[in-house]
Short mmCIF file of C-alpha atoms in Angstrom, two decimals:
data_model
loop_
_atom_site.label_atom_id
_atom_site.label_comp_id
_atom_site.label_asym_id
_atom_site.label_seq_id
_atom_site.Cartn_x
_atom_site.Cartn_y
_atom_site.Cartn_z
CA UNK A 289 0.00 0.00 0.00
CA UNK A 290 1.36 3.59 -0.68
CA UNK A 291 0.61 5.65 1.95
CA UNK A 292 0.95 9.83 1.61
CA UNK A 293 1.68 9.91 5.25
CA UNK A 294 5.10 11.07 4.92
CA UNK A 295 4.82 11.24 0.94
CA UNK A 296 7.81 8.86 0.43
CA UNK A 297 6.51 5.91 -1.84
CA UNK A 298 4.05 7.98 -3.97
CA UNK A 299 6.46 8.33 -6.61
CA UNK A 300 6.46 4.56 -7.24
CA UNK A 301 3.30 4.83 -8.79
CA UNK A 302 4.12 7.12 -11.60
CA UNK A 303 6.68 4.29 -12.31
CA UNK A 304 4.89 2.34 -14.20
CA UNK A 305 4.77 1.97 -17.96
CA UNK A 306 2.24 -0.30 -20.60
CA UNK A 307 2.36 -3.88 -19.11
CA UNK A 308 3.27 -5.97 -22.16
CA UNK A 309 2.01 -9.30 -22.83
CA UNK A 310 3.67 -12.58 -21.23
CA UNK A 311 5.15 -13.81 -24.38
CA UNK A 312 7.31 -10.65 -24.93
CA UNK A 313 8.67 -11.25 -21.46
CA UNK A 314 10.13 -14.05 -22.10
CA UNK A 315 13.09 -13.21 -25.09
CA UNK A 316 16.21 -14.41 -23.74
CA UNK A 317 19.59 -11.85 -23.86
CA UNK A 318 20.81 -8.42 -22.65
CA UNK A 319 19.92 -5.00 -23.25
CA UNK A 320 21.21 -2.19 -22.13
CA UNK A 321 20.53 1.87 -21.47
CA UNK A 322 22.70 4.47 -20.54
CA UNK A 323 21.60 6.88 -18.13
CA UNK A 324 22.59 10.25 -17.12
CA UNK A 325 25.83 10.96 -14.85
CA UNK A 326 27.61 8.12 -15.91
CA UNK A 327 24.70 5.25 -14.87
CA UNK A 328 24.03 2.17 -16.77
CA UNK A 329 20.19 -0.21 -16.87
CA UNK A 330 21.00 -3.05 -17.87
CA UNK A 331 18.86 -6.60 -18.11
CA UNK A 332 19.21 -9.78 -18.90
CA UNK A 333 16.83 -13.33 -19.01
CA UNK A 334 18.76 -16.36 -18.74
CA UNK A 335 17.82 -19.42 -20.42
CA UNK A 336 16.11 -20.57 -17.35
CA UNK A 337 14.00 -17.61 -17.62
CA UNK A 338 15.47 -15.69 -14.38
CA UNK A 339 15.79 -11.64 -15.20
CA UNK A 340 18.27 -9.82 -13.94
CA UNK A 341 18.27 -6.21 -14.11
CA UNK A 342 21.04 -4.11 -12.94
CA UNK A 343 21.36 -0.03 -12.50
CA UNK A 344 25.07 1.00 -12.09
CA UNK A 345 25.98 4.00 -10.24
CA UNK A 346 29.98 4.51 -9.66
CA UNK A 347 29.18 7.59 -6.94
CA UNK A 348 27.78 5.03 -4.30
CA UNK A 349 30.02 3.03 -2.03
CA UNK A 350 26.90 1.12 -0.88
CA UNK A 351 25.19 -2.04 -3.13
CA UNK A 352 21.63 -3.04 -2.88
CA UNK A 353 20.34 -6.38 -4.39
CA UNK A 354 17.00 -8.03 -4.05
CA UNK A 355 15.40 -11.44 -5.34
CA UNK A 356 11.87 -10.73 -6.47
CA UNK A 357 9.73 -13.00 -6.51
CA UNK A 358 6.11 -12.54 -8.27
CA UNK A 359 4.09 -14.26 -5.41
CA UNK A 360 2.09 -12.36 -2.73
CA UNK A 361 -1.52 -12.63 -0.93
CA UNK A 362 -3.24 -13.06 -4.41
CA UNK A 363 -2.08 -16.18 -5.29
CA UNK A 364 -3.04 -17.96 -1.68
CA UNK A 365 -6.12 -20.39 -1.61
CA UNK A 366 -8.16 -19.67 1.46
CA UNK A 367 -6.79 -22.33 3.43
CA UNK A 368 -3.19 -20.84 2.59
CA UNK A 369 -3.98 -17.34 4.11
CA UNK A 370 -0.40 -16.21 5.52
CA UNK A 371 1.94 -18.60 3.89
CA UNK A 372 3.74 -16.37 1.79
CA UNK A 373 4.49 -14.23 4.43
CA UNK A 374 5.19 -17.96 6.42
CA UNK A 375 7.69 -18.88 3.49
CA UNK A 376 9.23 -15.48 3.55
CA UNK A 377 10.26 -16.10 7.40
CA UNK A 378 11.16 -18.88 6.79
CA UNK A 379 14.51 -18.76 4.19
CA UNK A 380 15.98 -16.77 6.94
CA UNK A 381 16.43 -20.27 9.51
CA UNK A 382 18.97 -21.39 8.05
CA UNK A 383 20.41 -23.87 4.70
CA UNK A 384 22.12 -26.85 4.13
CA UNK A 385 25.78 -24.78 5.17
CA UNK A 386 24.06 -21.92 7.24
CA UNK A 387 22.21 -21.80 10.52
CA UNK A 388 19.83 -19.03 11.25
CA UNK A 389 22.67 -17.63 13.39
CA UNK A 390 25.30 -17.63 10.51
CA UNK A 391 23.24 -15.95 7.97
CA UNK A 392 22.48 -13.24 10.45
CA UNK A 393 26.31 -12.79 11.88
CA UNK A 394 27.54 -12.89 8.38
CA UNK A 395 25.53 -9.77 7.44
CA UNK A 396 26.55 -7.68 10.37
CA UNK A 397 30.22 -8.59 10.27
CA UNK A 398 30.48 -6.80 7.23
CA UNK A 399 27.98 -3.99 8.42
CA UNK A 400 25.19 -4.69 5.93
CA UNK A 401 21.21 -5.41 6.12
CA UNK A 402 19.60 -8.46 5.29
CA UNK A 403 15.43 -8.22 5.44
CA UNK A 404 12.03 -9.35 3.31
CA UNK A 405 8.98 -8.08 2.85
CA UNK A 406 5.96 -10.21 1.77
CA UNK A 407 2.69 -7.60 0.16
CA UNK A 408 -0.55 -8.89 -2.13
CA UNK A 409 1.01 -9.20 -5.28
CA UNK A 410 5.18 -10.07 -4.75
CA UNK A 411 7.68 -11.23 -2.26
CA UNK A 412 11.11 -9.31 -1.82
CA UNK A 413 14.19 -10.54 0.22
CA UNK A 414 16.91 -7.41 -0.09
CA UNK A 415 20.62 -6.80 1.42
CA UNK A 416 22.16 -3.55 1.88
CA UNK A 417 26.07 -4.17 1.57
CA UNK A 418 28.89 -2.49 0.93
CA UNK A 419 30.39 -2.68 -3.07
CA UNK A 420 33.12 -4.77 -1.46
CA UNK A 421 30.56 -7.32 0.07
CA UNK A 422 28.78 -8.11 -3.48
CA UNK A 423 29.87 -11.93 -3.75
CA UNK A 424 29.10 -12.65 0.13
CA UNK A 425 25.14 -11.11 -0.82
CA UNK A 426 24.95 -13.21 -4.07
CA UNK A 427 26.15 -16.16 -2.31
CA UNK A 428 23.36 -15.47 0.67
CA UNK A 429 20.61 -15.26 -1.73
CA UNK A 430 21.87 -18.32 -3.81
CA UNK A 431 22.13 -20.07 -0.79
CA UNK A 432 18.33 -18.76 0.86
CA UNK A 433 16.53 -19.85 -2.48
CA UNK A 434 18.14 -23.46 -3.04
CA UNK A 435 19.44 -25.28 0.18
CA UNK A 436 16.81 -23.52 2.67
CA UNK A 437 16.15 -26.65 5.24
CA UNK A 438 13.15 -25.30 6.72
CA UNK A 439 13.93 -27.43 9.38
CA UNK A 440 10.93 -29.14 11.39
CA UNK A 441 11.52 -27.19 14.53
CA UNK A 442 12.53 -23.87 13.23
CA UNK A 443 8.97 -24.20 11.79
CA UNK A 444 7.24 -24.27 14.81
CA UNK A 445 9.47 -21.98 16.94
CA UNK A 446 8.62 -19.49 13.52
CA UNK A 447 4.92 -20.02 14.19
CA UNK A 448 4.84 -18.59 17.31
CA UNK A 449 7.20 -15.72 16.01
CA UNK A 450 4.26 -15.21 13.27
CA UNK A 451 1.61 -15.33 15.96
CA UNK A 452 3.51 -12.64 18.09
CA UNK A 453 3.48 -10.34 15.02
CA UNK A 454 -0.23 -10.84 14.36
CA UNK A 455 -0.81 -9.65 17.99
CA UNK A 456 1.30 -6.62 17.35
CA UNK A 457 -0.86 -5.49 14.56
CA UNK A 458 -3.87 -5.94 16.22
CA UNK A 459 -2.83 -3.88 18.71
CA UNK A 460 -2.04 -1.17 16.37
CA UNK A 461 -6.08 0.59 15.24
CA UNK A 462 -4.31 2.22 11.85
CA UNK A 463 -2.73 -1.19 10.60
CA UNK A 464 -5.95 -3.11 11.33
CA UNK A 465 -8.13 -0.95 10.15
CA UNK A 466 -6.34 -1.58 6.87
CA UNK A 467 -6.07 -5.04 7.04
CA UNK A 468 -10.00 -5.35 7.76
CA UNK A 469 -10.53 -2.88 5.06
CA UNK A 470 -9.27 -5.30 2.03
CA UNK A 471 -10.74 -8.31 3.75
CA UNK A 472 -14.74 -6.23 3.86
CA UNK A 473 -14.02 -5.02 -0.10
CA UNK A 474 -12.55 -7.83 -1.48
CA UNK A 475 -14.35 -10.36 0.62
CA UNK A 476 -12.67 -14.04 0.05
CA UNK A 477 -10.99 -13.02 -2.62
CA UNK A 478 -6.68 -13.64 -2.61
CA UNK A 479 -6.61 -9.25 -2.71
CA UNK A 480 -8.97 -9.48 0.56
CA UNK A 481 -6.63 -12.11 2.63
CA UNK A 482 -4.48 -10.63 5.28
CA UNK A 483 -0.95 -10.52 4.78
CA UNK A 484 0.60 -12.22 8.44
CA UNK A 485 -2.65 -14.72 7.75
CA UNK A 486 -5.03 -15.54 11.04
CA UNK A 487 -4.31 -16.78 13.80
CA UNK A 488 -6.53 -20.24 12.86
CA UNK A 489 -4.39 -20.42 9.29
CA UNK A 490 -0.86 -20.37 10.87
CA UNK A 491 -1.26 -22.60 13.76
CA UNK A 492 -2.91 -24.75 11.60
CA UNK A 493 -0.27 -24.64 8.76
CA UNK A 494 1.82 -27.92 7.81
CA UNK A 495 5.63 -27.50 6.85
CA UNK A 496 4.89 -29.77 3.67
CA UNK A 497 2.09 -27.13 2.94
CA UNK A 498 4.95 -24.89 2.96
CA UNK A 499 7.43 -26.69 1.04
CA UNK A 500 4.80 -27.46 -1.71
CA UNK A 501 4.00 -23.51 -1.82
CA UNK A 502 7.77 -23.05 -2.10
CA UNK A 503 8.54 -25.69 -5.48
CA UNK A 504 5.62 -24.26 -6.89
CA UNK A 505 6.13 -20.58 -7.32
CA UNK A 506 9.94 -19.80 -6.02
CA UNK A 507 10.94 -21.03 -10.19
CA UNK A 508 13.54 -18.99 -12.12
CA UNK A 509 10.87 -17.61 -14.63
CA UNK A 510 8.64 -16.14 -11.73
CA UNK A 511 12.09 -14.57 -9.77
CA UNK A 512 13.58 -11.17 -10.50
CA UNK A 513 16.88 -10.08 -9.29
CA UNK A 514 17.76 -6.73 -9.24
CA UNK A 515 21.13 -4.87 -8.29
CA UNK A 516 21.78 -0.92 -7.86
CA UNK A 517 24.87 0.61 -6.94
CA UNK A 518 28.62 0.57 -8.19
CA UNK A 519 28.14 -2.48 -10.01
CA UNK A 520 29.16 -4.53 -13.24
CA UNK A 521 26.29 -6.53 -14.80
CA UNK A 522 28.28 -8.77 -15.69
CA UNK A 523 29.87 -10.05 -12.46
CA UNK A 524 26.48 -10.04 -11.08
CA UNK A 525 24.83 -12.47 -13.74
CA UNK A 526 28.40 -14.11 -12.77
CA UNK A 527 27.68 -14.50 -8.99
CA UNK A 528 24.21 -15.97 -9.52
CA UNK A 529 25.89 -19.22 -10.04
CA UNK A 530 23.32 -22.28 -9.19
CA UNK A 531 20.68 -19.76 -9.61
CA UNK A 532 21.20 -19.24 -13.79
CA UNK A 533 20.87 -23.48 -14.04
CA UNK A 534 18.04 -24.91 -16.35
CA UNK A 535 16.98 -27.22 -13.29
CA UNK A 536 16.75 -26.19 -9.23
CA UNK A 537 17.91 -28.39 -6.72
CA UNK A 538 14.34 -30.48 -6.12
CA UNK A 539 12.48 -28.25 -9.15
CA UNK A 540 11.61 -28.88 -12.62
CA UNK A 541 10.08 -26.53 -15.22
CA UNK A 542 6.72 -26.46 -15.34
CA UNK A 543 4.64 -26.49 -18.74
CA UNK A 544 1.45 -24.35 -17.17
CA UNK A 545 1.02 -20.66 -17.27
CA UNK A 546 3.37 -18.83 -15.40
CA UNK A 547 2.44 -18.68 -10.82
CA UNK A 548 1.94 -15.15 -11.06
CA UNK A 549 -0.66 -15.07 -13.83
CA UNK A 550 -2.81 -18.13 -12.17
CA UNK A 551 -4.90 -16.13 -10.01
CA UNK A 552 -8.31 -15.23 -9.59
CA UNK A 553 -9.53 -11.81 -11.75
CA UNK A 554 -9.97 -9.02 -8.92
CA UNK A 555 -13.44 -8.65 -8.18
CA UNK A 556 -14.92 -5.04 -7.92
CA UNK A 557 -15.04 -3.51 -4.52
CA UNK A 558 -17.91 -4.10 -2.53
CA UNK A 559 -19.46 -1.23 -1.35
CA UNK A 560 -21.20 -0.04 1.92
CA UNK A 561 -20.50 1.13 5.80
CA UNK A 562 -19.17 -1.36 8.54
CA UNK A 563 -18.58 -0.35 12.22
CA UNK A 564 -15.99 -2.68 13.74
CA UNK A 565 -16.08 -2.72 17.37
CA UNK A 566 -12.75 -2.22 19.28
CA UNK A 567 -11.83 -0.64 22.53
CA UNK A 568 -9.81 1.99 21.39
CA UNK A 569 -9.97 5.81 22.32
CA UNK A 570 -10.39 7.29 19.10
CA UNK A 571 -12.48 5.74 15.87
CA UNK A 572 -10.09 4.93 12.57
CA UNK A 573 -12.13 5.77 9.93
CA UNK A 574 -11.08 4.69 6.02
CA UNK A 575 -13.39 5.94 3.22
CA UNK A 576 -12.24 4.07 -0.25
CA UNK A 577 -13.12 3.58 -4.05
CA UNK A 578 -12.09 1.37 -6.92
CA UNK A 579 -9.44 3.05 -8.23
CA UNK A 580 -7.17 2.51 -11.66
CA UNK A 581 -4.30 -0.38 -12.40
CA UNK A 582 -0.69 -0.11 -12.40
CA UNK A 583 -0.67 0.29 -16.05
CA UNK A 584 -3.51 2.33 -16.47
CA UNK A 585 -2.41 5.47 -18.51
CA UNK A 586 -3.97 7.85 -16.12
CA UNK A 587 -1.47 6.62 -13.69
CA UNK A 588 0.43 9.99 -13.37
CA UNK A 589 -2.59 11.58 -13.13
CA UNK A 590 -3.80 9.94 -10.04
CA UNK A 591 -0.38 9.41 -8.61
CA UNK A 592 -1.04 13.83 -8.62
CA UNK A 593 -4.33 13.85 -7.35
CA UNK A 594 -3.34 11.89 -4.63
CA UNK A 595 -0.72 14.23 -3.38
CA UNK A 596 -2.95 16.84 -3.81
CA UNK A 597 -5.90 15.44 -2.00
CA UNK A 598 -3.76 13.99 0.85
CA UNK A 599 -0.13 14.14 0.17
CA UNK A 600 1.25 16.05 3.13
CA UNK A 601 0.40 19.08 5.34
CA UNK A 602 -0.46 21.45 2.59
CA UNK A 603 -2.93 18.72 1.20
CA UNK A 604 -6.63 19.26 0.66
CA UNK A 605 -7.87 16.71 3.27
CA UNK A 606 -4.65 17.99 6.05
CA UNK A 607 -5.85 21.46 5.54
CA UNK A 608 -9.75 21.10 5.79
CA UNK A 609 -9.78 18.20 8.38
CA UNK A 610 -7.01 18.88 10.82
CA UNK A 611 -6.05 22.43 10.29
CA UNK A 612 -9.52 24.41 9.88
CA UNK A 613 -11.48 21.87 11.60
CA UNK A 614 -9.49 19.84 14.16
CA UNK A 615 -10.86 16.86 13.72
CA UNK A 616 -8.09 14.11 13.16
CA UNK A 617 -4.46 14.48 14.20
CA UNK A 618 -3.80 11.73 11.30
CA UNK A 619 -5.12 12.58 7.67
CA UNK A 620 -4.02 10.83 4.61
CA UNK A 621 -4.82 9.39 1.11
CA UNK A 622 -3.34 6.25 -0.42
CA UNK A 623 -3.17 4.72 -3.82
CA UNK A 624 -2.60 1.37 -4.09
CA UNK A 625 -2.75 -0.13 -7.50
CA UNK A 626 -2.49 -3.87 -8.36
CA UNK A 627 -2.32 -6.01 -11.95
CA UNK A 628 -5.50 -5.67 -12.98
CA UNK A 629 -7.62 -3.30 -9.67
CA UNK A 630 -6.62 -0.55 -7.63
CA UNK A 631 -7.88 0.91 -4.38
CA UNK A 632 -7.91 5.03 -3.22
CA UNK A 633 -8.31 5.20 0.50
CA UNK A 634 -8.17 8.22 3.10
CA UNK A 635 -7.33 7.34 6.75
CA UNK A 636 -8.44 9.84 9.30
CA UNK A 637 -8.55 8.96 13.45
CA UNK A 638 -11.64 10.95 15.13
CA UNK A 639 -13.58 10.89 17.99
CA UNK A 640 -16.68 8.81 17.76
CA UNK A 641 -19.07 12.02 16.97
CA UNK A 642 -16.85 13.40 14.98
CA UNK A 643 -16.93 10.79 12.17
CA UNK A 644 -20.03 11.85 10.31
CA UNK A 645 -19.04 15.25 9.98
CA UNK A 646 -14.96 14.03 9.32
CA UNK A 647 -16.85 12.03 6.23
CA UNK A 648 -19.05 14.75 5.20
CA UNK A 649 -15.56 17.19 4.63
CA UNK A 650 -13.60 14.02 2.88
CA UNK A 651 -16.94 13.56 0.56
CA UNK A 652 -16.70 17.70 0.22
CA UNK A 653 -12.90 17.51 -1.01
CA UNK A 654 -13.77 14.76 -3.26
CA UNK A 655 -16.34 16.65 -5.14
CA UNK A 656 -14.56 19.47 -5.01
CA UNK A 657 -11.96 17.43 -7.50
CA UNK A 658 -14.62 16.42 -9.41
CA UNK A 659 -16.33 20.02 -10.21
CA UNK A 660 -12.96 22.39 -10.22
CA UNK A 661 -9.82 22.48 -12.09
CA UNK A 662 -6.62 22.81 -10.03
CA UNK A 663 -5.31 26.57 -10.24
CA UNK A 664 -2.07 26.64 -11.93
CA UNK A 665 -0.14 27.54 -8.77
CA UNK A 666 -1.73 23.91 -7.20
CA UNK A 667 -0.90 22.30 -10.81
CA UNK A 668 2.60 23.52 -10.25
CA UNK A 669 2.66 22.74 -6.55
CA UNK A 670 1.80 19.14 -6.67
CA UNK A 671 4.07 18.70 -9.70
CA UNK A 672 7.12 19.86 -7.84
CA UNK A 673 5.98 17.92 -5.21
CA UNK A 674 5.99 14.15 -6.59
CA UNK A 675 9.19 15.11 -8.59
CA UNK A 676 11.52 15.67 -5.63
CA UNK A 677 10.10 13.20 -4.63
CA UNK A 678 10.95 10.96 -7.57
CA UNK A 679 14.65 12.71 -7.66
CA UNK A 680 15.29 12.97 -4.04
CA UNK A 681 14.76 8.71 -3.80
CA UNK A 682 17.07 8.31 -7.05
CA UNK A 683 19.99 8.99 -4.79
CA UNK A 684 19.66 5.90 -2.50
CA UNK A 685 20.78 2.86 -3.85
CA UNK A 686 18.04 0.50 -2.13
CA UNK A 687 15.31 2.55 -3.99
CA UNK A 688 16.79 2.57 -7.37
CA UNK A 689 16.98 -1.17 -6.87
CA UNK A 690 13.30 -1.23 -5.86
CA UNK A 691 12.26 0.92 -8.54
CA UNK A 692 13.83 -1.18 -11.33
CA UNK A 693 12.45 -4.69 -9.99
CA UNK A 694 8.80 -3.47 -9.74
CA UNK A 695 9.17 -1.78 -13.35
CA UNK A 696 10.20 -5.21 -14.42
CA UNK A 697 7.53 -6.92 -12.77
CA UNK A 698 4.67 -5.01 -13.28
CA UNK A 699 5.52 -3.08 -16.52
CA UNK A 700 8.49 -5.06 -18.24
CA UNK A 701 10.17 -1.44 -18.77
CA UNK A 702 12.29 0.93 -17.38
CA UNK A 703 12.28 4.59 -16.93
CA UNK A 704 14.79 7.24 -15.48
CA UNK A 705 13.96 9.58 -12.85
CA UNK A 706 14.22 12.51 -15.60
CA UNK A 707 12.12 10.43 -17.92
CA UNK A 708 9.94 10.15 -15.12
CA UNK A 709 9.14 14.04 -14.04
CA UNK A 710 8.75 14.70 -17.94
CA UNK A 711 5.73 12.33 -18.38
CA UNK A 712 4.70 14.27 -14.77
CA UNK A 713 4.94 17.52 -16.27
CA UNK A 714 2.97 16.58 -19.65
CA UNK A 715 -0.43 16.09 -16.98
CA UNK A 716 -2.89 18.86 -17.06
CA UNK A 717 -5.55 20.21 -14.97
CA UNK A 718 -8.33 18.84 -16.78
CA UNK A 719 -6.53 15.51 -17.00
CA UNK A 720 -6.44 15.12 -12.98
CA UNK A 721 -10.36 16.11 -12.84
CA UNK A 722 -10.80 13.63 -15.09
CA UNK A 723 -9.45 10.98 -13.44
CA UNK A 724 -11.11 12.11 -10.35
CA UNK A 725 -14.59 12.16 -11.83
CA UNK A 726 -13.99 8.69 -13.20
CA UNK A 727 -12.90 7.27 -10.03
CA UNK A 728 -14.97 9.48 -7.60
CA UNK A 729 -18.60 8.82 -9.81
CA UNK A 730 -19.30 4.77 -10.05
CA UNK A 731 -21.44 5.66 -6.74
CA UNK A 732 -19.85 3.33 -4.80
CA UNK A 733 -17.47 3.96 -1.79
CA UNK A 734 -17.06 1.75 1.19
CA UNK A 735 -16.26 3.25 4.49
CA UNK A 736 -14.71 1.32 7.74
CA UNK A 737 -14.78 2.33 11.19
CA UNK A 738 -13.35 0.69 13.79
CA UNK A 739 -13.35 1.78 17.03
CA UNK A 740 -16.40 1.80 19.87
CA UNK A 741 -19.83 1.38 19.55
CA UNK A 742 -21.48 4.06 17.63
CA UNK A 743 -24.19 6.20 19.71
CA UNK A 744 -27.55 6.19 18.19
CA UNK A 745 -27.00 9.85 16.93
CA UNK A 746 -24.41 8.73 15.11
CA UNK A 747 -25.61 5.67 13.57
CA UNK A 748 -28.64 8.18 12.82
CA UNK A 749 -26.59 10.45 10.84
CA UNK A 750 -24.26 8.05 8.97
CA UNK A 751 -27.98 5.84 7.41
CA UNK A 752 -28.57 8.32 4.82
CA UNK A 753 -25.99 7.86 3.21
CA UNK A 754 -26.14 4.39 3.28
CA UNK A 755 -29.82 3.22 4.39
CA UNK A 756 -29.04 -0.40 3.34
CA UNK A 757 -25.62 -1.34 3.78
CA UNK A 758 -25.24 0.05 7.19
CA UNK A 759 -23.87 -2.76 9.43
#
C-alpha cells in the first residue's frame, strides 16, 4: 500500500509503464541503457528464464540487491492465508551450510542489512552491503533460495514468532483498520486475505504445505533479481551461479502458465459502511473507491491527485480536516494499484461524533476534485511535489533497486527519474479532474470504522448515506 503519510513511496506509482504481454517477457539476452551521470540499466533473461536487471551508479560506495519474486496474498487459496508471508520467514532459519545464526552474523560482520517483505502481489528478500561485500550477498541469496532446510523445529518456533506479530498489529487501530478494510471489499478473494494470515491459518499450517508452496512458485521464470549501486552486470549475472541453471535443486520446469498469472480476476469492490467494534480511544475511519491499475495510462494523473488530495500538510484533506477543523491528528490518502484493480483510500482517526461530519468534509474535497480544475499555482505545486520526490529517492541505492524490480515486474520497462518528471509535467488540470470524476462517480465507496460502539446519533446520521448497507 502507498501511503501519503510522509509522501515517500508515492512516486512509485508514476513508475509504471504499458504492461506488455507474457510472451514478450520471455526473449532471452541483454539489453542495455545508458543513463545520465555516468549510470548504466541493464537486463538480462537467462535461459532458465530468471531476469536480472542491474542499475550501475559509480558515486555510491553502498550495493543493494534483491530477489523478487512474483508471489504475494493473491495467489493464496483460502486455506493458505499467511503462507507467503510464512515462506518469507522462513529462508531466513537457516540452509544446508548456514544456521539461522550464521546468515544473520555474516551480514553484520560486514555492516550490511539483510530483510524481506511479503505484500498482495510479490515477495522481496533485499541486502544492503557495501560494493566490497557483493559476492558474500549473491552467495546469501543463492544459498536462501536453493538449500533452505526449513527445518521441522525452526517451523514451529517461527509459528509462534508469526503469531507474536499478528498480535502486534492488532494492537495497532491504523494497521488493522487496513487489514479489515481489504478483507470487507474484497471479501474471500486472494486481494482481501491478510498478509501475516489468522491466527486459525498459521497454527494450523503444515511445513509440507509450505514446502509445496515453495517448489511451486519460487521457479527462475517467476524470480527477479535486481542490483543498484557501483556495479558490473556482468559479475552479477556471474555471482548468480546455481541460480542461472536450467533445473533447481528439487524443481523442474513447469509447462502451465506462469504462478503469477494463475490467479483469480480481482473482483470489484464491494461497497457499503461497517462499524468494527474495538476498545480503542479514538475511531479509525477509512473511506475508499475502486481506483485505476498499475498500467492504467492515467497513472500519473492519479499518482497527482493523490498528493494533492492527501499528500502532506499542505494537502486538501490535512488542511480542511485537521487544520480548519481539528478533527483528526492523522489525515491521509493512499493509492494502491495492483495487476488488474486498484484501491484510493483516506485514513483519518476521530472521535466517535466526529466521524459523520470528518466524512461529510472528505466527501466535500472529493467533489470538489470532481467540479474544479486545479489553479495553476496547485498544478505547479503538486508537480514539484511528486518530482523531488521521484529525484530525491534516485539517490539511494536500495530505492533505485526497488524501482527497477517493480518496473520489471509489473511493466516489463524501465524509466529514469528525468524520464519520469517529464511524463509528470505533460499532466494537465483537466486531466487530474478527469481521473477524479472517473474514479470518484461509479457511486460506490465503502467506508470502515473501527473503534467503539457508535451512539444512536451517530448511527442516525451516517444511514442516509447508506440506508441499506449500514452494518
Amino acid at each position: 500500500m502507498t501511503k501519503n503519510k510522509a509522501g515517500k513511496k508515492v512516486a512509485k506509482q508514476a513508475a509504471r509503464k504499458k504492461t506488455k504481454s507474457p510472451a514478450s517477457r520471455r526473449k532471452v539476452g541483454t539489453r542495455a541503457k545508458r543513463l545520465p551521470h555516468d549510470s548504466v540499466y541493464r537486463k538480462t533473461i537467462l535461459p532458465n528464464g530468471l531476469t536480472v536487471v542491474s542499475e550501475s551508479h559509480g558515486q555510491f560506495q553502498s550495493l543493494s540487491m534483491g530477489i523478487w519474486v512474483k508471489v504475494g496474498t493473491r495467489h493464496e487459496r483460502a486455506r493458505e492465508a499467511g503462507i507467503s508471508h510464512f515462506l518469507e520467514h522462513m529462508l531466513f532459519k537457516g540452509t544446508e551450510k548456514r544456521t539461522a545464526l550464521d546468515i544473520a552474523r555474516e551480514v553484520d560482520q560486514v555492516g550490511g542489512e539483510f530483510n524481506a517483505f511479503t505484500s498482495r502481489e510479490y515477495t522481496c528478500f533485499h541486502l544492503l552491503l557495501l560494493k566490497r561485500d557483493m559476492a558474500l550477498g549473491m552467495d546469501l541469496l543463492n544459498d536462501i533460495l536453493l538449500h533452505s532446510t526449513f527445518d521441522a523445529q525452526e517451523f514451529e518456533r517461527e509459528k509462534k514468532v508469526i503469531l507474536q506479530e499478528i498480535s502486534m498489529v492488532e494492537e495497532s487501530p491504523e494497521e488493522m483498520v487496513h487489514d479489515l478494510y481489504f478483507e470487507l471489499v474484497y471479501g474471500k478473494h486472494g486481494l482481501g486475505c491478510p498478509i501475516l494470515g489468522t491466527e486459525r491459518s498459521v497454527k494450523r499450517s503444515k511445513r509440507g504445505d509450505l514446502t509445496r508452496y515453495f517448489h511451486k512458485h519460487y521457479r527462475p521464470d517467476q524470480l527477479v533479481v535486481a542490483v543498484a549501486g557501483d556495479v558490473s552486470h556482468q559479475a552479477v549475472c556471474k555471482e548468480l551461479k546455481e541460480l542461472s541453471k536450467k533445473q533447481w535443486h528439487g524443481r523442474t520446469l513447469e509447462s502451465h502458465e506462469p504462478a503469477a498469472l494463475a490467479f483469480e480476476p480481482a473482483p470489484q469492490l464491494k461497497d457499503g459502511c461497517w462499524w468494527i467494534k474495538r476498545s480503542t480511544e479514538q475511531v479509525h475511519l477509512i473511506w475508499g473507491v475502486e481506483a485505476q491499475k498499475y498500467n492504467s495510462k492515467d497513472r500519473y494523473a492519479a499518482s497527482l491527485l493523490n498528493v494533492y488530495l492527501g499528500g502532506g500538510m499542505s494537502s486538501e484533506l490535512f488542511q480542511e480536516i485537521r487544520e480548519k477543523n481539528a478533527l483528526a491528528y492523522t489525515v491521509y490518502s493512499s493509492l494502491s494499484p495492483f495487476v488488474d484493480s486498484g484501491v484510493f483510500t483516506i485514513y483519518a482517526a476521530t472521535a466517535m461524533h466526529q466521524v459523520p461530519l470528518c466524512i461529510k468534509l472528505i466527501e466535500e474535497c472529493v467533489e470538489k476534485l470532481k467540479r474544479d480544475l486545479l489553479s495553476d499555482e496547485d498544478l505547479r505545486s503538486v508537480k514539484e511535489n511528486l518530482k523531488g520526490t521521484i529525484l530525491l529517492s534516485s539517490d539511494s541505492v536500495e530505492s533505485r533497486m526497488s524501482s527497477i524490480a517493480l518496473n520489471e515486474i509489473f511493466m516489463d520497462d524501465y524509466t529514469t527519474a528525468e524520464e519520469l518528471c517529464e511524463e509528470i509535467d505533460q499532466v494537465s488540470a483537466a486531466e487530474i479532474r478527469a481521473v477524479a470524476r472517473r474514479i470518484f462517480s461509479t457511486g460506490k465507496r465503502s467506508i470502515l470504522a473501527l473503534g467503539p460502539q457508535p451512539t444512536k446519533a451517530v448511527k442516525e446520521k451516517l444511514k442516509p448515506n447508506f440506508p441499506k448497507k449500514y452494518q
